[in-house]
Short mmCIF file of N, CA and C in Angstrom, two decimals:
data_model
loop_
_atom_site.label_atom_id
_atom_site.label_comp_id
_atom_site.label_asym_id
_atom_site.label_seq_id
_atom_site.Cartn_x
_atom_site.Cartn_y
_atom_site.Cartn_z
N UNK A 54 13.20 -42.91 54.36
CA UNK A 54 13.47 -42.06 55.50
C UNK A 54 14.11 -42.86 56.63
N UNK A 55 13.61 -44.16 56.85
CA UNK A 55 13.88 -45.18 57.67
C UNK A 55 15.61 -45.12 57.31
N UNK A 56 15.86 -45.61 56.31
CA UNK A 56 17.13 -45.91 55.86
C UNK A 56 17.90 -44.81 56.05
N UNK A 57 17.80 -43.38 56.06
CA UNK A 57 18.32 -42.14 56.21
C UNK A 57 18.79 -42.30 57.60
N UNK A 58 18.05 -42.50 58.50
CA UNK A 58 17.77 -42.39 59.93
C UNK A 58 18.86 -43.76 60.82
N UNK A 59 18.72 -44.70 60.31
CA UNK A 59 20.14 -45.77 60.06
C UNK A 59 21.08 -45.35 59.81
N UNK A 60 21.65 -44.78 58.49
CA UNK A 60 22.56 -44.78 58.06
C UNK A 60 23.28 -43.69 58.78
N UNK A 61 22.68 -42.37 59.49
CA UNK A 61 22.83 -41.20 60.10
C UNK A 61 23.00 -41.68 61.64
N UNK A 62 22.64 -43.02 62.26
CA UNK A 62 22.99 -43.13 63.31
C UNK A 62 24.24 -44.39 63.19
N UNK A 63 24.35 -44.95 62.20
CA UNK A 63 25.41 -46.13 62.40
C UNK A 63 26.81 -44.95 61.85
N UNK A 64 26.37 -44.11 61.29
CA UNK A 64 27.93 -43.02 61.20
C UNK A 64 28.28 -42.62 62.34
N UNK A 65 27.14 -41.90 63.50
CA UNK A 65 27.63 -41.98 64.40
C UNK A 65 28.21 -42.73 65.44
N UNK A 66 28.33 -44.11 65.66
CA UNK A 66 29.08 -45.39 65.87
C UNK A 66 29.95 -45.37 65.35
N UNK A 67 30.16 -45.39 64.34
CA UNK A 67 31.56 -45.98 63.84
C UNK A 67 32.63 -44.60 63.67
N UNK A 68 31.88 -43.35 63.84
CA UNK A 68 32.70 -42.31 63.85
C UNK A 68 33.17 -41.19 65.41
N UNK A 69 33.01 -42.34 66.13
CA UNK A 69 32.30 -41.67 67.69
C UNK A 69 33.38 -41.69 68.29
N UNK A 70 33.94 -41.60 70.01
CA UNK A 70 35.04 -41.35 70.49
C UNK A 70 35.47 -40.16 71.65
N UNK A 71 36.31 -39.50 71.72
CA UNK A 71 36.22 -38.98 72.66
C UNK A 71 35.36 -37.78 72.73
N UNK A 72 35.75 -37.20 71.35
CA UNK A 72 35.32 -35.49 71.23
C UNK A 72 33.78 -36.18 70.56
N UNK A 73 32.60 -36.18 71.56
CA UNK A 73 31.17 -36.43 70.91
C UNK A 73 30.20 -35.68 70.00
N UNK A 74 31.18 -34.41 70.50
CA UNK A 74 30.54 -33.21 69.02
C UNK A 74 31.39 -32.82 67.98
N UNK A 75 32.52 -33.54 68.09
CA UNK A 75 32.90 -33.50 66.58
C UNK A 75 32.06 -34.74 65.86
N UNK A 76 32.22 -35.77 66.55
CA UNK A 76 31.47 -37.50 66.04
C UNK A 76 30.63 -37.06 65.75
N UNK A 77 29.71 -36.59 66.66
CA UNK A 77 28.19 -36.04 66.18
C UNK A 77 28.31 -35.38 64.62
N UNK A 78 28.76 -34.04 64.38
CA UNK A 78 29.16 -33.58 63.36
C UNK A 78 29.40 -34.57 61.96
N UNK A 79 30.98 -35.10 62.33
CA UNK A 79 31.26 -36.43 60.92
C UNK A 79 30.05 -37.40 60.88
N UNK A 80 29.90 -37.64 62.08
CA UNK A 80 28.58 -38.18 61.69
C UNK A 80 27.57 -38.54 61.21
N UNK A 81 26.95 -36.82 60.96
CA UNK A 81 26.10 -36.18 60.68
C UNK A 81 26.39 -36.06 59.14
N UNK A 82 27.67 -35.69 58.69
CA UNK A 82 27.81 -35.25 57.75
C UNK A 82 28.04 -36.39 56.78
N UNK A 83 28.89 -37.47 57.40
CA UNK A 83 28.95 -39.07 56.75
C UNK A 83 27.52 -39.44 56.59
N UNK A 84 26.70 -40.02 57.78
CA UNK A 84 25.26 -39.91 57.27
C UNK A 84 24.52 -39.54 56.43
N UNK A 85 24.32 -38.33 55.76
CA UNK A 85 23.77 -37.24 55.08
C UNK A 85 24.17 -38.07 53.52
N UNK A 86 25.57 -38.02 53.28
CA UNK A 86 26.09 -38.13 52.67
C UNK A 86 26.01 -39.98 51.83
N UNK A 87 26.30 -40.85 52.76
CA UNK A 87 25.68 -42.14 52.35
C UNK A 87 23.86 -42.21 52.22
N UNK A 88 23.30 -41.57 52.97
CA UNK A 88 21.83 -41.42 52.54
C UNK A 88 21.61 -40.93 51.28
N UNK A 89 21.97 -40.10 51.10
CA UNK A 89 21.52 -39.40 49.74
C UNK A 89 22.39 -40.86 48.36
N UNK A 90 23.37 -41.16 48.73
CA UNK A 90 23.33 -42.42 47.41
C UNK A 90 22.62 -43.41 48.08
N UNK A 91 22.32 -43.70 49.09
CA UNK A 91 21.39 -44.96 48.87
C UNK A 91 19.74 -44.96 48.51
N UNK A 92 19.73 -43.53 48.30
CA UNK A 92 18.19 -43.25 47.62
C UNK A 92 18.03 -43.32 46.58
N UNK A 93 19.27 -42.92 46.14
CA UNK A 93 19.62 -42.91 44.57
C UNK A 93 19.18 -44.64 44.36
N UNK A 94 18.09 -44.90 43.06
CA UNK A 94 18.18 -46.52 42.54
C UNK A 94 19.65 -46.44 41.78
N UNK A 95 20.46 -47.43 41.65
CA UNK A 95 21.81 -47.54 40.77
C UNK A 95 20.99 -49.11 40.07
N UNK A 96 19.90 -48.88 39.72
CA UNK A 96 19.33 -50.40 38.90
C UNK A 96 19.16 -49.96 37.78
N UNK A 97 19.17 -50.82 37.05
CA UNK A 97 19.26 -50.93 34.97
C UNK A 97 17.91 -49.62 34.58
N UNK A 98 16.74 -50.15 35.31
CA UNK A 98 15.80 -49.49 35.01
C UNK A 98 15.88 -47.75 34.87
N UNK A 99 16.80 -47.49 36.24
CA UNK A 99 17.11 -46.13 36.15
C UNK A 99 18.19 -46.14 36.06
N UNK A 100 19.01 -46.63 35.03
CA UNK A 100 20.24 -45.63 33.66
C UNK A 100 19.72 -46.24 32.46
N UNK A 101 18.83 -46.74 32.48
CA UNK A 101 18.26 -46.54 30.95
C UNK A 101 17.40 -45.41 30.69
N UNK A 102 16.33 -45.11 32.17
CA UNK A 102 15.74 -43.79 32.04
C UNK A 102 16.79 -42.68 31.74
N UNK A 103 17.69 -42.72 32.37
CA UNK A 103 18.86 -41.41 32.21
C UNK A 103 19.31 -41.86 31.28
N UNK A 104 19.26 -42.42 30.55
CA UNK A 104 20.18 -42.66 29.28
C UNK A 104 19.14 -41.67 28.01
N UNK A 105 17.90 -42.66 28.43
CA UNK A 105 16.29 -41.87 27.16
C UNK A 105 16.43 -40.25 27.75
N UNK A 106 16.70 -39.82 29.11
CA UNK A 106 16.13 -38.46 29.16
C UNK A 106 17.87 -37.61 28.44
N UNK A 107 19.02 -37.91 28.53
CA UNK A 107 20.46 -37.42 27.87
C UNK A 107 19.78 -37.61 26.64
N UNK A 108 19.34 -39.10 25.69
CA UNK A 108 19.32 -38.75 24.48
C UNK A 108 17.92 -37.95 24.04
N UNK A 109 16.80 -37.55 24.71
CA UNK A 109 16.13 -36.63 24.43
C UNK A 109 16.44 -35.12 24.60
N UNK A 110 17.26 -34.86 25.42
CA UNK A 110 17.96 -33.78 25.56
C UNK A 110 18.84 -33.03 24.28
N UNK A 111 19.55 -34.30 24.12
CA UNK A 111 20.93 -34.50 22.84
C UNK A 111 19.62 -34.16 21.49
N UNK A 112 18.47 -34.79 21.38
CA UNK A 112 17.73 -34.59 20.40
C UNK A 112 16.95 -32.99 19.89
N UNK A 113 16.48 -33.09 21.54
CA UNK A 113 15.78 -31.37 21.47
C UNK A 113 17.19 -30.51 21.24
N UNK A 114 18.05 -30.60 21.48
CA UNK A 114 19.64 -29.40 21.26
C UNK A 114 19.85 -29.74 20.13
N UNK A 115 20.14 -30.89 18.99
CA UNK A 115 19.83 -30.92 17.98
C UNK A 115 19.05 -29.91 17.04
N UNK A 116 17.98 -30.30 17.34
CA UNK A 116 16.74 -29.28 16.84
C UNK A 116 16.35 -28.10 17.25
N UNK A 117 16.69 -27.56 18.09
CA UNK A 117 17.19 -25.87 18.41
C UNK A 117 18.46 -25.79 17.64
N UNK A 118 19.17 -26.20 17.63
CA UNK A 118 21.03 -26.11 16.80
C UNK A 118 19.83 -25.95 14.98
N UNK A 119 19.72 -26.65 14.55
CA UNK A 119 18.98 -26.70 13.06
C UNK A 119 18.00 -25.61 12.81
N UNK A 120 16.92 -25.34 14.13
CA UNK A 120 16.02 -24.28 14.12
C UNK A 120 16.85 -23.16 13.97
N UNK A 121 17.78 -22.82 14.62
CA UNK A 121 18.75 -21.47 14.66
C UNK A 121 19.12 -21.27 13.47
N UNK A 122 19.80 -22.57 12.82
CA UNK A 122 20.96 -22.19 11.88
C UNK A 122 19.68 -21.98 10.18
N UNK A 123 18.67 -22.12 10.34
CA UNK A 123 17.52 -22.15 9.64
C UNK A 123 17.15 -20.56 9.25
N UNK A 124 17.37 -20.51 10.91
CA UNK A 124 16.24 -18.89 11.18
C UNK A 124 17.58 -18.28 10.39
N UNK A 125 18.89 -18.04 11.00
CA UNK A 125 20.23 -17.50 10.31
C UNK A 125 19.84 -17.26 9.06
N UNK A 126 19.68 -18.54 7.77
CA UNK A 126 19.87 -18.46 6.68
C UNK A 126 18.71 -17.64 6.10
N UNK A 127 17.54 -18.11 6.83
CA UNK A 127 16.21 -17.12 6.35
C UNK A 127 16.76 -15.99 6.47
N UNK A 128 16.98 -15.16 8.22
CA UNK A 128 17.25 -13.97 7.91
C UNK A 128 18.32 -13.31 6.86
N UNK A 129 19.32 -13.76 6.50
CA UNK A 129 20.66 -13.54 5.84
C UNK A 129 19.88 -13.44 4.32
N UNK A 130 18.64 -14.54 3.75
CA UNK A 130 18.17 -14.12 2.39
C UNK A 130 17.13 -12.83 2.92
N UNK A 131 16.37 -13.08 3.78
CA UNK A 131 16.04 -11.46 3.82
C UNK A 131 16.66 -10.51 3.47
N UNK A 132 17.39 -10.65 4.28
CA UNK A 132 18.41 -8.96 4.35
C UNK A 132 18.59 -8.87 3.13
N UNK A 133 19.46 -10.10 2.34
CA UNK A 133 19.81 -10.28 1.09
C UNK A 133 18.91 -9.47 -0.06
N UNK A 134 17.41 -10.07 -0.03
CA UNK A 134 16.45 -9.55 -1.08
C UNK A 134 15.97 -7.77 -0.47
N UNK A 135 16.31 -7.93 0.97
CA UNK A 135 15.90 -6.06 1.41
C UNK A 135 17.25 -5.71 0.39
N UNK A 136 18.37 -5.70 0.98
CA UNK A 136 19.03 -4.95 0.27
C UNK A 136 19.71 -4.61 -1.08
N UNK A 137 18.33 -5.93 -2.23
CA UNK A 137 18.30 -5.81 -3.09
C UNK A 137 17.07 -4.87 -3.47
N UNK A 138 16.42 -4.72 -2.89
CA UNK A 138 15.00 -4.14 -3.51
C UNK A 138 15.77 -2.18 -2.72
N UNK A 139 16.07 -2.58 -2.04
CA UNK A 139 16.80 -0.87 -1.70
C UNK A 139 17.50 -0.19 -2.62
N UNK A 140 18.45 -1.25 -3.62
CA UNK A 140 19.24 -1.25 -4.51
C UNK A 140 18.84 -0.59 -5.78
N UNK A 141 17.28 -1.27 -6.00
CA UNK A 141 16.60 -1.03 -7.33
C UNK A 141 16.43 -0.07 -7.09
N UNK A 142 15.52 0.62 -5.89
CA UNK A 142 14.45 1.70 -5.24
C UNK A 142 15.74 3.10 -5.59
N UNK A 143 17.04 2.90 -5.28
CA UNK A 143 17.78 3.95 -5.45
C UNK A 143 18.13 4.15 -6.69
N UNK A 144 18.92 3.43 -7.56
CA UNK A 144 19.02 2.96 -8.71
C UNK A 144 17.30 4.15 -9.66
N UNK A 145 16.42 3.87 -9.27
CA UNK A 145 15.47 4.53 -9.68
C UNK A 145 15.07 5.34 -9.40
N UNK A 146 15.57 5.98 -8.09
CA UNK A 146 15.32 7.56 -7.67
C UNK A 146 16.41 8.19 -8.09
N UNK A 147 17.72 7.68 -8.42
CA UNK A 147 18.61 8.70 -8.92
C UNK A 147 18.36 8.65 -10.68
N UNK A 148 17.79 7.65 -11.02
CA UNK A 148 17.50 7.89 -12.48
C UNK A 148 16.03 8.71 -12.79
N UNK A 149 15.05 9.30 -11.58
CA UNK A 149 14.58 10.12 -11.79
C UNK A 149 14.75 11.37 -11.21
N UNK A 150 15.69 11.41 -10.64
CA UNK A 150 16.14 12.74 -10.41
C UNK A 150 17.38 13.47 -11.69
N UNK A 151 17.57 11.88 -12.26
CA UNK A 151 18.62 12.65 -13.56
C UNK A 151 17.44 13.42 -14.78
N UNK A 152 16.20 12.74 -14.60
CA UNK A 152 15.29 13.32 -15.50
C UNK A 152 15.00 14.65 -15.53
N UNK A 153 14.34 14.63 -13.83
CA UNK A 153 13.89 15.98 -13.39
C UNK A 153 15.19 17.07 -13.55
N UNK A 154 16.47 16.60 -13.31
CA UNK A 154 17.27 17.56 -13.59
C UNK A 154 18.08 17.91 -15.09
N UNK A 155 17.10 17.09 -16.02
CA UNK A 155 17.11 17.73 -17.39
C UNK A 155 16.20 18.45 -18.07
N UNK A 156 15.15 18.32 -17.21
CA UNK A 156 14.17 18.52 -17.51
C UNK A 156 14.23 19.89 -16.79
N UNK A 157 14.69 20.19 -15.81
CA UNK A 157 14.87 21.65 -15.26
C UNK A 157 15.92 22.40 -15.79
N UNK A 158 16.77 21.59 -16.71
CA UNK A 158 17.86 22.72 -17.80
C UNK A 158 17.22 22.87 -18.69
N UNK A 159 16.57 21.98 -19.50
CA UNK A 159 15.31 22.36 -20.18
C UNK A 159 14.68 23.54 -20.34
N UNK A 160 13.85 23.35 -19.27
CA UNK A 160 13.31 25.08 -18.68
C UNK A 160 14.15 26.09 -18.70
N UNK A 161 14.83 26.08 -17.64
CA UNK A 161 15.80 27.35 -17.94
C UNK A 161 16.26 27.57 -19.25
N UNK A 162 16.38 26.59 -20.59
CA UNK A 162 17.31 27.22 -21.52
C UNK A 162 15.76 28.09 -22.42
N UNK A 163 14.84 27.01 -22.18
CA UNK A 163 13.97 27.68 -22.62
C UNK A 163 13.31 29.11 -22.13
N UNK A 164 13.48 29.36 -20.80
CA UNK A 164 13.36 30.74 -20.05
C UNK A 164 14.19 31.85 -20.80
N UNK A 165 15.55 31.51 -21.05
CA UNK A 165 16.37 32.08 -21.11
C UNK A 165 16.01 32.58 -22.87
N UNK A 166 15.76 31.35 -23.80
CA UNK A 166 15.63 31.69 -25.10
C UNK A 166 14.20 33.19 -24.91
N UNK A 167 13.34 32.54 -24.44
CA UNK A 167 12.38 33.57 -24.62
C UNK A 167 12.69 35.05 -23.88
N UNK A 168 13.62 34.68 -23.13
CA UNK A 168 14.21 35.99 -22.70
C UNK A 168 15.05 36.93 -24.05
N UNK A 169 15.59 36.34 -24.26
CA UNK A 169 16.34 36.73 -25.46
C UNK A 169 15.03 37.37 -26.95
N UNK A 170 14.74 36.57 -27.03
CA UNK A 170 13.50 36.92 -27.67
C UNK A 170 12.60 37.95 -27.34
N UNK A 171 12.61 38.14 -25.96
CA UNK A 171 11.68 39.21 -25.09
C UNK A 171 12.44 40.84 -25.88
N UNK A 172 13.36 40.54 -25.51
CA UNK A 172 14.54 41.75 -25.64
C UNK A 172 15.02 41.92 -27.04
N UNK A 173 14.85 41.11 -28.17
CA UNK A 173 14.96 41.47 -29.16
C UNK A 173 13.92 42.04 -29.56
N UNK A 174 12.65 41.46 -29.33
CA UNK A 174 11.54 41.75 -29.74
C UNK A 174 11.27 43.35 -29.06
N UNK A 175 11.65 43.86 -27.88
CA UNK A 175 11.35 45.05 -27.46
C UNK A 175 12.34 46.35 -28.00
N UNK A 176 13.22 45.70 -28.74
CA UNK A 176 14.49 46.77 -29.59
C UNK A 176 13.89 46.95 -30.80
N UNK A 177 13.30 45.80 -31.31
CA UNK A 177 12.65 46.00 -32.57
C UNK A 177 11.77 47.09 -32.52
N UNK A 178 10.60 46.97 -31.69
CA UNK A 178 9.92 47.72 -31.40
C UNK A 178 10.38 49.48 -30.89
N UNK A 179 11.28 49.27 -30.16
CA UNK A 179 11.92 50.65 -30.06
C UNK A 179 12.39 51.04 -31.04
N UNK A 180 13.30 50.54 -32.45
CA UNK A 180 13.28 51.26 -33.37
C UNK A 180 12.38 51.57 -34.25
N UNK A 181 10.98 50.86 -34.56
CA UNK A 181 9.97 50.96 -35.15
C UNK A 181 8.55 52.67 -34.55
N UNK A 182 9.63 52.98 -33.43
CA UNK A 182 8.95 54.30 -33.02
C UNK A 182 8.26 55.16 -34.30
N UNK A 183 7.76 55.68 -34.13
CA UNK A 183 6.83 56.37 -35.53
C UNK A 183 7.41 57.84 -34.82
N UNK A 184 7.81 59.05 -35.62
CA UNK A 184 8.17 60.56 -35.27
C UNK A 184 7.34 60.88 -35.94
N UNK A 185 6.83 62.28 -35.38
CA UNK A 185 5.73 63.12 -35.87
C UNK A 185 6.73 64.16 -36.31
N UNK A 186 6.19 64.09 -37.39
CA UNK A 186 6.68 65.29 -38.39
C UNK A 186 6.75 66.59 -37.83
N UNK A 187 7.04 67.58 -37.99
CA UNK A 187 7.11 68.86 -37.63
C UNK A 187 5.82 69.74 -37.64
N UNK A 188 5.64 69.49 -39.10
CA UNK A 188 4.64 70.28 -39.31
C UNK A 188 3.30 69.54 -39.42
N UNK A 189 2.09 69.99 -39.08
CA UNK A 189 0.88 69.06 -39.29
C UNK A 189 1.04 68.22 -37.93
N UNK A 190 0.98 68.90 -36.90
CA UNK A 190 0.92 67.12 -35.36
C UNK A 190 -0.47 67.43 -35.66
N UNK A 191 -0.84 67.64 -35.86
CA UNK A 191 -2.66 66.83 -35.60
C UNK A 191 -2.49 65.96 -36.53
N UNK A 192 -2.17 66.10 -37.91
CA UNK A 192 -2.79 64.71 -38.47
C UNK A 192 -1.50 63.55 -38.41
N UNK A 193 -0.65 63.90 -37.20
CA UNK A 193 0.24 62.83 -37.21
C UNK A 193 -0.76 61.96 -35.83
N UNK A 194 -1.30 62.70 -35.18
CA UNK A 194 -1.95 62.48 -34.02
C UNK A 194 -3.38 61.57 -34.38
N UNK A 195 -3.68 62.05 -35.49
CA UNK A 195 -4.87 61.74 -36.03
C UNK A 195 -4.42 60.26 -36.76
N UNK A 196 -3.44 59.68 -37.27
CA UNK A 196 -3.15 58.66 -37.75
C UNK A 196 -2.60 57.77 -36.72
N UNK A 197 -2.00 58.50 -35.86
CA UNK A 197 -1.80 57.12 -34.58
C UNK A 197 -2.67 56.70 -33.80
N UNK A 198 -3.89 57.22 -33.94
CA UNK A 198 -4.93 57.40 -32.96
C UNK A 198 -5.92 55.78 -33.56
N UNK A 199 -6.08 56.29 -35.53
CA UNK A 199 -6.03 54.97 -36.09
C UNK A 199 -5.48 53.76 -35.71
N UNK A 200 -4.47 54.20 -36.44
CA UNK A 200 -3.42 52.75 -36.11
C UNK A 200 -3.63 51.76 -34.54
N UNK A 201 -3.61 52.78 -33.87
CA UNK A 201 -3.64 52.08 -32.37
C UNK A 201 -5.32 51.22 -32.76
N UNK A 202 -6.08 52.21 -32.91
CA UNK A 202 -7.93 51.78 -33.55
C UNK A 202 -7.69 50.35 -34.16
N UNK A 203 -7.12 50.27 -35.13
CA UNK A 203 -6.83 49.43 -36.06
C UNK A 203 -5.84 48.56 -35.49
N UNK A 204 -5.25 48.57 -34.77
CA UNK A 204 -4.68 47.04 -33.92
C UNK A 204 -5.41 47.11 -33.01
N UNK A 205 -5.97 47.48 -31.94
CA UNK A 205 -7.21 47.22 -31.36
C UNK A 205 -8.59 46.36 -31.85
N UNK A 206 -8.75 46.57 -32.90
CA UNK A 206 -10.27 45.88 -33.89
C UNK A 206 -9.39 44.39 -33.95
N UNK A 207 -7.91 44.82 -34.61
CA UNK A 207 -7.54 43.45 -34.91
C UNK A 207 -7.35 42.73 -33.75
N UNK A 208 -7.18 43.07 -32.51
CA UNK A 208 -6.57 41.57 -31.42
C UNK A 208 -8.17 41.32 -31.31
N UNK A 209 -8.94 42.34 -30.85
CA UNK A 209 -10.30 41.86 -31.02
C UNK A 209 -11.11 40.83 -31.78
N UNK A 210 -11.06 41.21 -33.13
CA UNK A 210 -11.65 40.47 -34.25
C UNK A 210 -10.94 38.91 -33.96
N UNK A 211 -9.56 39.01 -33.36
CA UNK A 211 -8.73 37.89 -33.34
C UNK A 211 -9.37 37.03 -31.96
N UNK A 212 -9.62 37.83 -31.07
CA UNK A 212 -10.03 36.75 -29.86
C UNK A 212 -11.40 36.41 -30.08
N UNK A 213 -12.41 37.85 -31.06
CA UNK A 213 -13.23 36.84 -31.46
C UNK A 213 -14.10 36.03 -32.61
N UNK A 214 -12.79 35.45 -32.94
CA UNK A 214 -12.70 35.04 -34.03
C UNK A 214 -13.10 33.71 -33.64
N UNK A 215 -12.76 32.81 -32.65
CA UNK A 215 -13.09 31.43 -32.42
C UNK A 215 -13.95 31.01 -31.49
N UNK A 216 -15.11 32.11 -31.28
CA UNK A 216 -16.61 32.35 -30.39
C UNK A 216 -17.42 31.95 -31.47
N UNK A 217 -18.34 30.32 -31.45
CA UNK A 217 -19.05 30.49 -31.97
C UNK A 217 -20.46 31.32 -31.55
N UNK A 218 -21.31 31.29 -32.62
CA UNK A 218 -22.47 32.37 -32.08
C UNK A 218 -23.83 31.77 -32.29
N UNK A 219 -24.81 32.18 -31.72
CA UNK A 219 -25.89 31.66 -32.31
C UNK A 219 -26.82 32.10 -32.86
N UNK A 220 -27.72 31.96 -33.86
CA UNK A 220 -28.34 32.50 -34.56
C UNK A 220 -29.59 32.57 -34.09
N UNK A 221 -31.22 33.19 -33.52
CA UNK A 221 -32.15 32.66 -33.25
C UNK A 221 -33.02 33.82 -34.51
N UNK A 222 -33.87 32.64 -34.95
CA UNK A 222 -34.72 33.46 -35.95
C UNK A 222 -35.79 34.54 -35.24
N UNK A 223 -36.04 35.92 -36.59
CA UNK A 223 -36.55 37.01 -35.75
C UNK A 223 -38.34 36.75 -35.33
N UNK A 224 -38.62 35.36 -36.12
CA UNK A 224 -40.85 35.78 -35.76
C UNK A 224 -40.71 34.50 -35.17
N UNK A 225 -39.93 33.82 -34.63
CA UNK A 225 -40.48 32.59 -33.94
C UNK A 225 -40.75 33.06 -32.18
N UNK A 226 -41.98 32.66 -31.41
CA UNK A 226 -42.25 33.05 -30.18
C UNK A 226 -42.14 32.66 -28.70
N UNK A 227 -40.87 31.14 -29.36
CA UNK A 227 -40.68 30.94 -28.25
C UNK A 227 -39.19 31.22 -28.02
N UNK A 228 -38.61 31.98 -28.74
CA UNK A 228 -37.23 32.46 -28.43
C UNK A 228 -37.55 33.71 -27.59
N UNK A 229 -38.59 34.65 -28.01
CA UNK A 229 -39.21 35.80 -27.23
C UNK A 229 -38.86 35.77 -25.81
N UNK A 230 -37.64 36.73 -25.56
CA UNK A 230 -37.72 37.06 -23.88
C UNK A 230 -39.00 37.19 -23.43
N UNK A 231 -40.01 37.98 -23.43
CA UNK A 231 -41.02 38.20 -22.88
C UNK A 231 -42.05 37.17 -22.58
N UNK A 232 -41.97 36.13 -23.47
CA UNK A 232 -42.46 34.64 -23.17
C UNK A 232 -42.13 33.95 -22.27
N UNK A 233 -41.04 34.39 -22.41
CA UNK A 233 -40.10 33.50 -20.90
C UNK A 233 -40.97 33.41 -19.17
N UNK A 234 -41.48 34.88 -19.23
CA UNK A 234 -41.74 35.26 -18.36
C UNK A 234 -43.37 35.17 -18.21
N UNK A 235 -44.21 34.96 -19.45
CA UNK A 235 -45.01 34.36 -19.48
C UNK A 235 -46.07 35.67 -19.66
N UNK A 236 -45.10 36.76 -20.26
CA UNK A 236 -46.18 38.29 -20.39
C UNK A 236 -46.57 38.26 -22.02
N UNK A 237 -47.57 38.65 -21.84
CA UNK A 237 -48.62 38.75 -23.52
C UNK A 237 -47.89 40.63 -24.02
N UNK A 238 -48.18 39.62 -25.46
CA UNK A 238 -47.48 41.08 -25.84
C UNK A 238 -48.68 41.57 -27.31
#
């Protein structure tokens, strides 16, 4: 500070003269100006420090420069393997949508066959109409009345045809409803 305070008054000496507030001023400003380098050390000790703190600088920018170009390549195989696994993921939704959409002509041809079938099968039947004779409608009436009887027994007999049944013998007493209930008979 001492040395500041020198150097800020010997500017004004040697820069002094008629106009005392301009001197003052250059002065001031010469002063200022040689103070601040003579604070500065210009000794070995400090430009070797500035030399270690440039090449630690130069070192850490190094290693941000490598960290970056690191993170780059990671992200770039990311993306790489995302927009391989997106690849497969589609690749396999359009090969199951080629399924589902054979699988839905499928259906329809099969809709369509049994349609066909529906309609043959109901012409058949329309020509298979039975006419009642002229003479005698009761016993034409009397034989369709069968017939209908007789495919009736049969879808019957047919649905129950695959009911098994069970047998319970007639003198044993603990099959007895009335036991159940615990009444003497």
């Amino acid at each position: 500070m001492l040395r500041l305070l020198g150097i800020l008054t010997l500017g004004n000496l040697l820069f002094g003269g008629r106009h005392h507030r301009r001197a003052l001023g250059r002065g001031l400003l010469f002063g200022a100006l040689l103070g601040y380098l003579a604070n500065r050390d210009f000794d070995a000790d400090r430009v070797a420090e500035d030399i270690r703190e440039k090449a630690r600088k130069a070192k850490r920018t190094a290693r941000d420069a490598v960290k970056a170009a690191k993170r780059e390549i990671r992200k770039a195989e990311l993306d790489r393997r995302t927009a391989e696994i997106h690849e497969k993921a589609d690749a396999r939704r359009a090969e199951r949508e080629e399924r589902l959409d054979a699988i839905r002509a499928e259906i329809e041809a099969r809709k369509a066959r049994r349609e066909e079938v529906r309609k043959a099968g109901s012409e058949q039947i329309a020509k298979q109409i039975y006419a009642l004779p002229v003479s005698g409608t009761n016993e034409a009436k009397v034989i369709r009345e069968l017939t209908e009887d007789l495919e009736r027994d049969a879808r019957t007999a047919a649905i129950a045809a695959d009911v098994p049944t069970i047998d319970f013998p007639e003198g044993d007493g603990k099959y007895d409803s009335s036991g159940k209930y615990g009444y003497v008979q």
